[in-house]
Tab-separated table of C-alpha atoms in Angstrom:
chain	number	residue	atom	x	y	z
A	17	MET	CA	61.227	82.391	135.185
A	18	PHE	CA	63.814	80.584	137.288
A	19	LYS	CA	61.103	78.207	138.578
A	20	ARG	CA	60.333	77.110	135.032
A	21	LEU	CA	63.884	75.904	134.470
A	22	SER	CA	64.600	72.207	134.602
A	23	THR	CA	66.370	70.676	137.573
A	24	GLN	CA	69.367	70.005	135.353
A	25	THR	CA	69.622	73.655	134.332
A	26	LYS	CA	69.122	74.898	137.906
A	27	THR	CA	71.833	72.575	139.167
A	28	PHE	CA	74.224	73.658	136.422
A	29	ILE	CA	73.638	77.337	137.211
A	30	PHE	CA	74.235	76.674	140.909
A	31	VAL	CA	77.489	74.835	140.205
A	32	THR	CA	78.601	77.621	137.838
A	33	VAL	CA	78.022	80.282	140.496
A	34	VAL	CA	79.908	78.228	143.088
A	35	VAL	CA	82.852	77.602	140.759
A	36	PHE	CA	83.133	81.225	139.651
A	37	SER	CA	82.824	82.494	143.243
A	38	PHE	CA	85.456	80.091	144.520
A	39	THR	CA	87.935	80.865	141.736
A	40	ALA	CA	87.330	84.620	142.095
A	41	ILE	CA	88.116	84.354	145.806
A	42	LEU	CA	91.184	82.269	144.943
A	43	ILE	CA	92.443	84.868	142.442
A	44	ARG	CA	91.845	87.728	144.853
A	45	SER	CA	93.590	85.864	147.662
A	46	PHE	CA	96.581	85.268	145.415
A	47	ASP	CA	96.671	88.951	144.419
A	48	VAL	CA	96.592	89.996	148.081
A	49	PHE	CA	99.364	87.516	148.817
A	50	LEU	CA	101.506	89.000	146.034
A	51	GLU	CA	100.883	92.524	147.311
A	52	HIS	CA	102.015	91.396	150.758
A	53	GLN	CA	105.078	89.761	149.239
A	54	HIS	CA	105.882	92.988	147.371
A	55	ARG	CA	105.760	95.004	150.587
A	56	PHE	CA	107.823	92.387	152.401
A	57	MET	CA	110.383	92.340	149.580
A	58	HIS	CA	110.640	96.150	149.578
A	59	THR	CA	110.980	96.297	153.353
A	60	ARG	CA	113.642	93.603	153.342
A	61	SER	CA	115.586	95.405	150.606
A	62	TYR	CA	115.340	98.667	152.544
A	63	GLN	CA	116.617	97.006	155.711
A	64	HIS	CA	119.442	95.292	153.860
A	65	ILE	CA	120.528	98.527	152.165
A	66	ASN	CA	120.284	100.396	155.470
A	67	ILE	CA	122.523	97.812	157.132
A	68	PHE	CA	125.126	98.157	154.394
A	69	TYR	CA	124.901	101.967	154.537
A	70	ASN	CA	125.696	101.930	158.266
A	71	TYR	CA	128.388	99.314	157.711
A	72	VAL	CA	130.177	101.619	155.244
A	73	LEU	CA	130.074	104.506	157.737
A	74	ASN	CA	131.370	102.305	160.558
A	75	GLU	CA	134.091	100.977	158.295
A	76	TYR	CA	135.286	104.527	157.610
A	77	GLN	CA	135.227	105.374	161.323
A	78	LEU	CA	137.428	102.379	162.094
A	79	SER	CA	139.801	103.446	159.325
A	80	THR	CA	140.142	106.964	160.746
A	81	GLU	CA	140.565	105.617	164.279
A	82	ARG	CA	143.579	103.641	163.093
A	83	MET	CA	144.970	106.801	161.480
A	84	VAL	CA	144.422	108.818	164.658
A	85	ARG	CA	146.320	106.258	166.717
A	86	ARG	CA	149.249	106.641	164.332
A	87	LEU	CA	149.042	110.442	164.631
A	88	GLN	CA	149.110	110.381	168.403
A	89	SER	CA	152.799	109.635	168.584
A	90	PRO	CA	154.856	111.686	171.087
A	91	ASP	CA	156.717	113.471	168.288
A	92	THR	CA	153.536	114.444	166.448
A	93	LEU	CA	151.820	115.686	169.603
A	94	GLU	CA	154.901	117.656	170.575
A	95	ALA	CA	155.104	119.297	167.155
A	96	PHE	CA	151.456	120.325	167.399
A	97	ALA	CA	151.761	121.511	171.006
A	98	THR	CA	154.816	123.644	170.174
A	99	HIS	CA	153.182	124.946	166.989
A	100	ASN	CA	155.953	123.572	164.798
A	101	ARG	CA	153.949	123.526	161.594
A	102	HIS	CA	156.731	122.317	159.294
A	103	ARG	CA	157.621	119.413	161.600
A	104	LEU	CA	153.963	118.484	162.030
A	105	TYR	CA	153.510	118.414	158.259
A	106	GLU	CA	156.526	116.121	157.816
A	107	LEU	CA	155.340	113.711	160.502
A	108	THR	CA	151.763	113.634	159.216
A	109	PHE	CA	152.528	113.406	155.495
A	110	PRO	CA	153.058	109.585	155.320
A	111	ILE	CA	149.753	109.030	157.115
A	112	TRP	CA	147.958	111.566	154.939
A	113	ASP	CA	149.423	110.033	151.778
A	114	SER	CA	148.172	106.556	152.694
A	115	PHE	CA	144.841	108.081	153.779
A	116	LYS	CA	144.343	109.521	150.290
A	117	GLN	CA	145.085	106.190	148.625
A	118	ASP	CA	142.203	104.308	150.226
A	119	GLU	CA	138.821	103.820	148.581
A	120	HIS	CA	136.957	106.382	150.696
A	121	HIS	CA	137.739	109.535	148.638
A	122	SER	CA	139.540	110.740	151.760
A	123	ASN	CA	141.481	113.938	151.262
A	124	VAL	CA	141.324	116.001	154.461
A	125	ILE	CA	143.487	115.903	157.571
A	126	HIS	CA	143.107	119.222	159.331
A	127	TYR	CA	144.569	120.390	162.655
A	128	HIS	CA	142.573	122.953	164.643
A	129	LEU	CA	143.758	125.090	167.544
A	130	PRO	CA	141.637	125.551	170.695
A	131	ASN	CA	140.977	129.203	169.798
A	132	GLY	CA	139.178	128.112	166.615
A	133	ASN	CA	142.023	128.923	164.222
A	134	SER	CA	143.176	126.518	161.557
A	135	PHE	CA	146.733	125.377	162.210
A	136	LEU	CA	147.498	122.962	159.357
A	137	ARG	CA	145.562	121.710	156.372
A	138	MET	CA	147.440	118.814	154.831
A	139	HIS	CA	145.723	119.466	151.496
A	140	GLU	CA	146.491	123.223	151.691
A	141	PRO	CA	149.552	123.617	153.928
A	142	ASP	CA	150.064	127.281	153.009
A	143	LYS	CA	146.614	128.272	154.241
A	144	TYR	CA	146.368	128.651	158.014
A	145	ASP	CA	145.476	130.944	160.935
A	146	ASP	CA	141.974	131.592	159.563
A	147	ASN	CA	139.191	131.161	162.097
A	148	ILE	CA	136.419	128.937	160.737
A	149	SER	CA	134.839	127.904	164.027
A	150	ALA	CA	132.103	130.510	163.511
A	151	LEU	CA	130.986	128.534	160.453
A	152	ARG	CA	131.610	125.058	161.879
A	153	VAL	CA	129.360	123.990	164.745
A	154	ALA	CA	131.305	120.753	165.176
A	155	LEU	CA	134.523	122.672	165.814
A	156	ARG	CA	132.947	124.793	168.510
A	157	HIS	CA	131.551	121.644	170.110
A	158	ILE	CA	134.822	119.726	170.247
A	159	HIS	CA	136.762	122.709	171.592
A	160	GLN	CA	134.158	123.143	174.296
A	161	HIS	CA	133.620	119.495	175.257
A	162	GLN	CA	136.962	117.973	174.154
A	163	GLU	CA	135.426	114.647	173.156
A	164	PRO	CA	135.437	112.756	169.827
A	165	ILE	CA	132.571	113.461	167.454
A	166	VAL	CA	131.593	112.077	164.074
A	167	GLY	CA	128.951	112.861	161.479
A	168	PHE	CA	128.145	114.590	158.232
A	169	GLU	CA	128.826	118.305	158.138
A	170	LYS	CA	128.163	121.048	155.632
A	171	GLY	CA	131.526	122.694	155.194
A	172	VAL	CA	132.336	125.912	153.404
A	173	TYR	CA	132.244	124.242	150.004
A	174	ALA	CA	130.800	120.762	150.330
A	175	LEU	CA	129.137	118.150	152.430
A	176	ALA	CA	131.633	115.771	154.008
A	177	TYR	CA	131.732	112.917	156.474
A	178	ARG	CA	134.035	114.103	159.244
A	179	THR	CA	135.553	112.736	162.412
A	180	PHE	CA	137.032	115.042	165.043
A	181	THR	CA	139.415	113.794	167.716
A	182	PRO	CA	140.710	115.916	170.624
A	183	LEU	CA	144.483	115.875	171.123
A	184	PHE	CA	146.290	116.236	174.442
A	185	TYR	CA	149.918	116.844	175.376
A	186	ASP	CA	151.112	116.626	178.988
A	187	ASN	CA	147.436	116.332	180.012
A	188	ARG	CA	146.713	119.649	178.309
A	189	TYR	CA	144.204	120.095	175.478
A	190	ILE	CA	146.161	121.356	172.485
A	191	GLY	CA	143.474	121.191	169.795
A	192	ALA	CA	141.783	118.684	167.521
A	193	VAL	CA	142.469	116.788	164.331
A	194	GLU	CA	139.809	116.377	161.668
A	195	PHE	CA	139.545	113.624	159.073
A	196	GLY	CA	137.192	114.283	156.173
A	197	THR	CA	135.977	112.414	153.136
A	198	ARG	CA	133.550	113.068	150.306
A	199	PRO	CA	130.242	111.265	150.923
A	200	ASP	CA	129.948	110.001	147.376
A	201	TYR	CA	132.307	107.187	148.337
A	202	ILE	CA	129.142	105.624	149.791
A	203	LEU	CA	127.611	105.627	146.312
A	204	ASP	CA	130.764	103.991	144.954
A	205	ARG	CA	130.572	101.239	147.570
A	206	PHE	CA	126.945	100.482	146.679
A	207	GLN	CA	127.811	100.318	142.997
A	208	LYS	CA	130.839	98.075	143.507
A	209	SER	CA	129.118	95.746	145.961
A	210	TYR	CA	125.548	95.572	144.599
A	211	ASP	CA	125.558	97.417	141.255
A	212	LEU	CA	123.182	99.984	142.752
A	213	GLN	CA	123.397	103.669	141.936
A	214	GLY	CA	122.163	106.709	143.797
A	215	MET	CA	122.115	110.411	144.590
A	216	ILE	CA	122.945	112.651	147.540
A	217	PHE	CA	120.879	115.762	148.290
A	218	VAL	CA	122.039	118.493	150.684
A	219	GLN	CA	119.934	121.087	152.459
A	220	LYS	CA	119.777	124.307	150.465
A	221	ASP	CA	121.154	126.443	153.266
A	222	ALA	CA	124.588	124.827	152.916
A	223	LEU	CA	127.244	127.521	152.676
A	224	ASN	CA	128.512	128.116	149.125
A	225	LEU	CA	127.062	124.769	148.111
A	226	TYR	CA	129.398	122.979	145.758
A	227	GLN	CA	127.904	121.019	142.892
A	228	GLU	CA	129.418	118.577	140.488
A	229	GLN	CA	129.854	120.078	137.056
A	230	ASP	CA	128.585	117.027	135.173
A	231	ILE	CA	125.095	116.877	136.686
A	232	ALA	CA	122.195	119.235	136.133
A	233	PRO	CA	121.004	121.179	139.196
A	234	LEU	CA	118.004	119.535	140.779
A	235	SER	CA	116.092	120.657	143.857
A	236	ILE	CA	113.475	118.677	145.749
A	237	GLY	CA	111.823	120.534	148.598
A	238	ASN	CA	114.528	121.936	150.835
A	239	TYR	CA	117.270	119.766	149.322
A	240	THR	CA	119.574	120.236	146.339
A	241	LEU	CA	121.391	117.533	144.421
A	242	GLN	CA	125.129	117.491	145.134
A	243	PHE	CA	126.411	114.054	144.120
A	244	SER	CA	125.115	111.487	141.644
A	245	ASN	CA	126.389	108.449	139.759
A	246	LEU	CA	123.231	107.725	137.760
A	247	SER	CA	124.861	106.779	134.495
A	248	LYS	CA	122.045	104.306	133.714
A	249	HIS	CA	119.005	106.220	134.962
A	250	ASP	CA	119.020	109.673	133.349
A	251	ASP	CA	115.242	109.630	132.844
A	252	LEU	CA	114.748	109.134	136.568
A	253	ILE	CA	116.366	112.466	137.460
A	254	HIS	CA	114.049	114.342	135.122
A	255	GLN	CA	111.033	112.439	136.425
A	256	LEU	CA	111.792	113.454	140.012
A	257	GLN	CA	111.493	117.076	138.951
A	258	THR	CA	107.889	116.554	137.859
A	259	ILE	CA	106.523	114.593	140.821
A	260	HIS	CA	106.051	115.532	144.448
A	261	TYR	CA	108.769	113.258	145.763
A	262	GLY	CA	109.123	113.577	149.534
A	263	PHE	CA	112.104	111.325	150.288
A	264	ASP	CA	109.890	108.458	151.440
A	265	ASN	CA	111.843	105.559	152.928
A	266	ILE	CA	110.555	103.341	150.119
A	267	TYR	CA	109.134	104.814	146.924
A	268	GLY	CA	108.111	103.019	143.721
A	269	LEU	CA	108.498	104.826	140.423
A	270	GLU	CA	107.573	103.671	136.920
A	271	ILE	CA	109.194	105.366	133.932
A	272	LYS	CA	108.338	104.151	130.446
A	273	ASP	CA	109.110	100.412	130.539
A	274	LYS	CA	111.241	100.607	133.697
A	275	ILE	CA	110.227	100.156	137.348
A	276	TYR	CA	112.412	101.487	140.168
A	277	ASN	CA	112.439	101.345	143.934
A	278	LEU	CA	113.952	104.392	145.629
A	279	TYR	CA	115.317	103.904	149.149
A	280	SER	CA	115.988	107.100	151.091
A	281	PHE	CA	118.105	107.514	154.235
A	282	ASP	CA	118.966	110.476	156.431
A	283	MET	CA	122.573	111.654	156.538
A	284	LYS	CA	122.972	113.022	160.062
A	285	ASP	CA	125.414	115.368	161.734
A	286	PHE	CA	127.101	114.751	165.081
A	287	GLN	CA	123.969	116.011	166.852
A	288	ASN	CA	121.879	113.350	165.070
A	289	VAL	CA	120.134	115.973	162.920
A	290	ALA	CA	119.426	115.134	159.276
A	291	ILE	CA	121.234	117.612	157.011
A	292	ALA	CA	121.251	115.573	153.794
A	293	LYS	CA	119.535	112.661	152.083
A	294	ILE	CA	120.966	109.712	150.223
A	295	ILE	CA	118.805	107.860	147.704
A	296	ILE	CA	119.766	104.368	146.557
A	297	ILE	CA	118.017	103.212	143.397
A	298	GLU	CA	117.131	99.620	142.557
A	299	ASP	CA	115.890	98.600	139.119
A	300	VAL	CA	113.167	96.033	139.844
A	301	THR	CA	111.803	95.815	136.298
A	302	MET	CA	112.859	92.201	135.803
A	303	ILE	CA	111.425	91.154	139.153
A	304	TYR	CA	108.061	92.762	138.400
A	305	ASN	CA	108.011	91.311	134.879
A	306	ASN	CA	108.609	87.817	136.273
A	307	ILE	CA	105.852	88.309	138.849
A	308	ASP	CA	103.439	89.549	136.160
A	309	GLU	CA	104.247	86.551	133.966
A	310	HIS	CA	103.546	84.157	136.822
A	311	LEU	CA	100.372	86.064	137.698
A	312	GLN	CA	99.108	85.865	134.117
A	313	LEU	CA	99.913	82.162	134.021
A	314	MET	CA	98.040	81.632	137.282
A	315	HIS	CA	94.994	83.499	135.945
A	316	PHE	CA	95.093	81.411	132.773
A	317	VAL	CA	95.290	78.146	134.722
A	318	ILE	CA	92.415	79.125	137.031
A	319	ASN	CA	90.207	80.198	134.108
A	320	LEU	CA	91.038	76.950	132.322
A	321	MET	CA	90.071	75.059	135.481
A	322	ARG	CA	86.758	76.952	135.513
A	323	ILE	CA	85.965	75.823	131.995
A	324	LEU	CA	87.061	72.221	132.584
A	325	ILE	CA	85.044	71.942	135.798
A	326	LEU	CA	81.927	73.322	134.120
A	327	VAL	CA	82.358	71.047	131.107
A	328	ILE	CA	82.828	68.017	133.366
A	329	VAL	CA	79.839	68.984	135.508
A	330	TYR	CA	77.638	69.672	132.467
A	331	PHE	CA	78.340	66.436	130.604
A	332	GLY	CA	78.571	64.384	133.782
A	333	PHE	CA	75.213	65.653	134.976
A	334	ARG	CA	73.627	64.991	131.569
A	335	ARG	CA	74.919	61.423	131.607
A	336	MET	CA	73.641	60.934	135.144
A	337	MET	CA	70.193	62.193	134.128
A	338	ARG	CA	70.130	59.795	131.170
A	339	GLU	CA	70.998	56.900	133.444
A	340	LEU	CA	68.272	57.901	135.884
A	341	LYS	CA	65.691	58.101	133.131
A	342	LYS	CA	66.896	54.827	131.721
A	343	HIS	CA	66.270	53.007	134.966
A	344	LYS	CA	63.171	55.096	135.674
A	345	GLN	CA	64.481	56.219	139.054
A	346	PRO	CA	62.719	59.261	140.427
A	347	LEU	CA	64.890	62.305	140.988
A	348	GLN	CA	64.688	63.449	144.576
């Protein structure tokens, strides 16, 4: 049947196949390019958020180091070494008061004796002499090794970011001072700096796990939600309960007409062991909508080019054939 077709028709079919094949390859190449750009964009966002996450932690460490230098005055060390609790409280109070006023949700300055007993809690000065080292691995470590340590720790009631500094008087180890802050200050920093919200999940085996009263309990695998500031993404919390979310570093989630990227990071203790997870959430709906609009426009333009090329080829070839016949030139 194909042999019976005229040369004009055969040529037009050939050109049509070539045009459609070329434009199909062009569209597919553009789609692959966009997919690559999506992955690159997600990876870059993850890296940027990870850098800021570590910056916030380092910023807090520098803040506590400045506080520790102020605490290591001769009078303060002497009061601690001689177990003068009232004097130690008076000397530490101005530092503790300024510590509470910063933006880190800082509220704990705690002195620990070498035997594991609590000597002075600035936030609870009437509670002391209880031994909590059996429940606090970090305390046992600093008393044994007498070196500074820092990291997240599951306390008796809550997860906290803690720094421990050994204190010495007359070249004698007299104990350690602990600075602690609630980890949701990290969520506040992300919201203030980038308008990003998030959640913090803690391992279920945390002792007497404290939970905020204004958020519904949510467990994912071996982790339980402890802190959240998702005022704009309530549907997302419920969606996570229905999917097998595994705290992937980068996870895309579509809910109704919204598209989110979830970026997950480990929150590690002083031994570099992950004991909690922080999830930062980015609403990428507008970005995806803009990409889809450009993609649809590109498809429209390419399809229009297909039609125009075929129309030009069809009428151009017909005119050429008429001219050939007119001059009676044989078609080779």
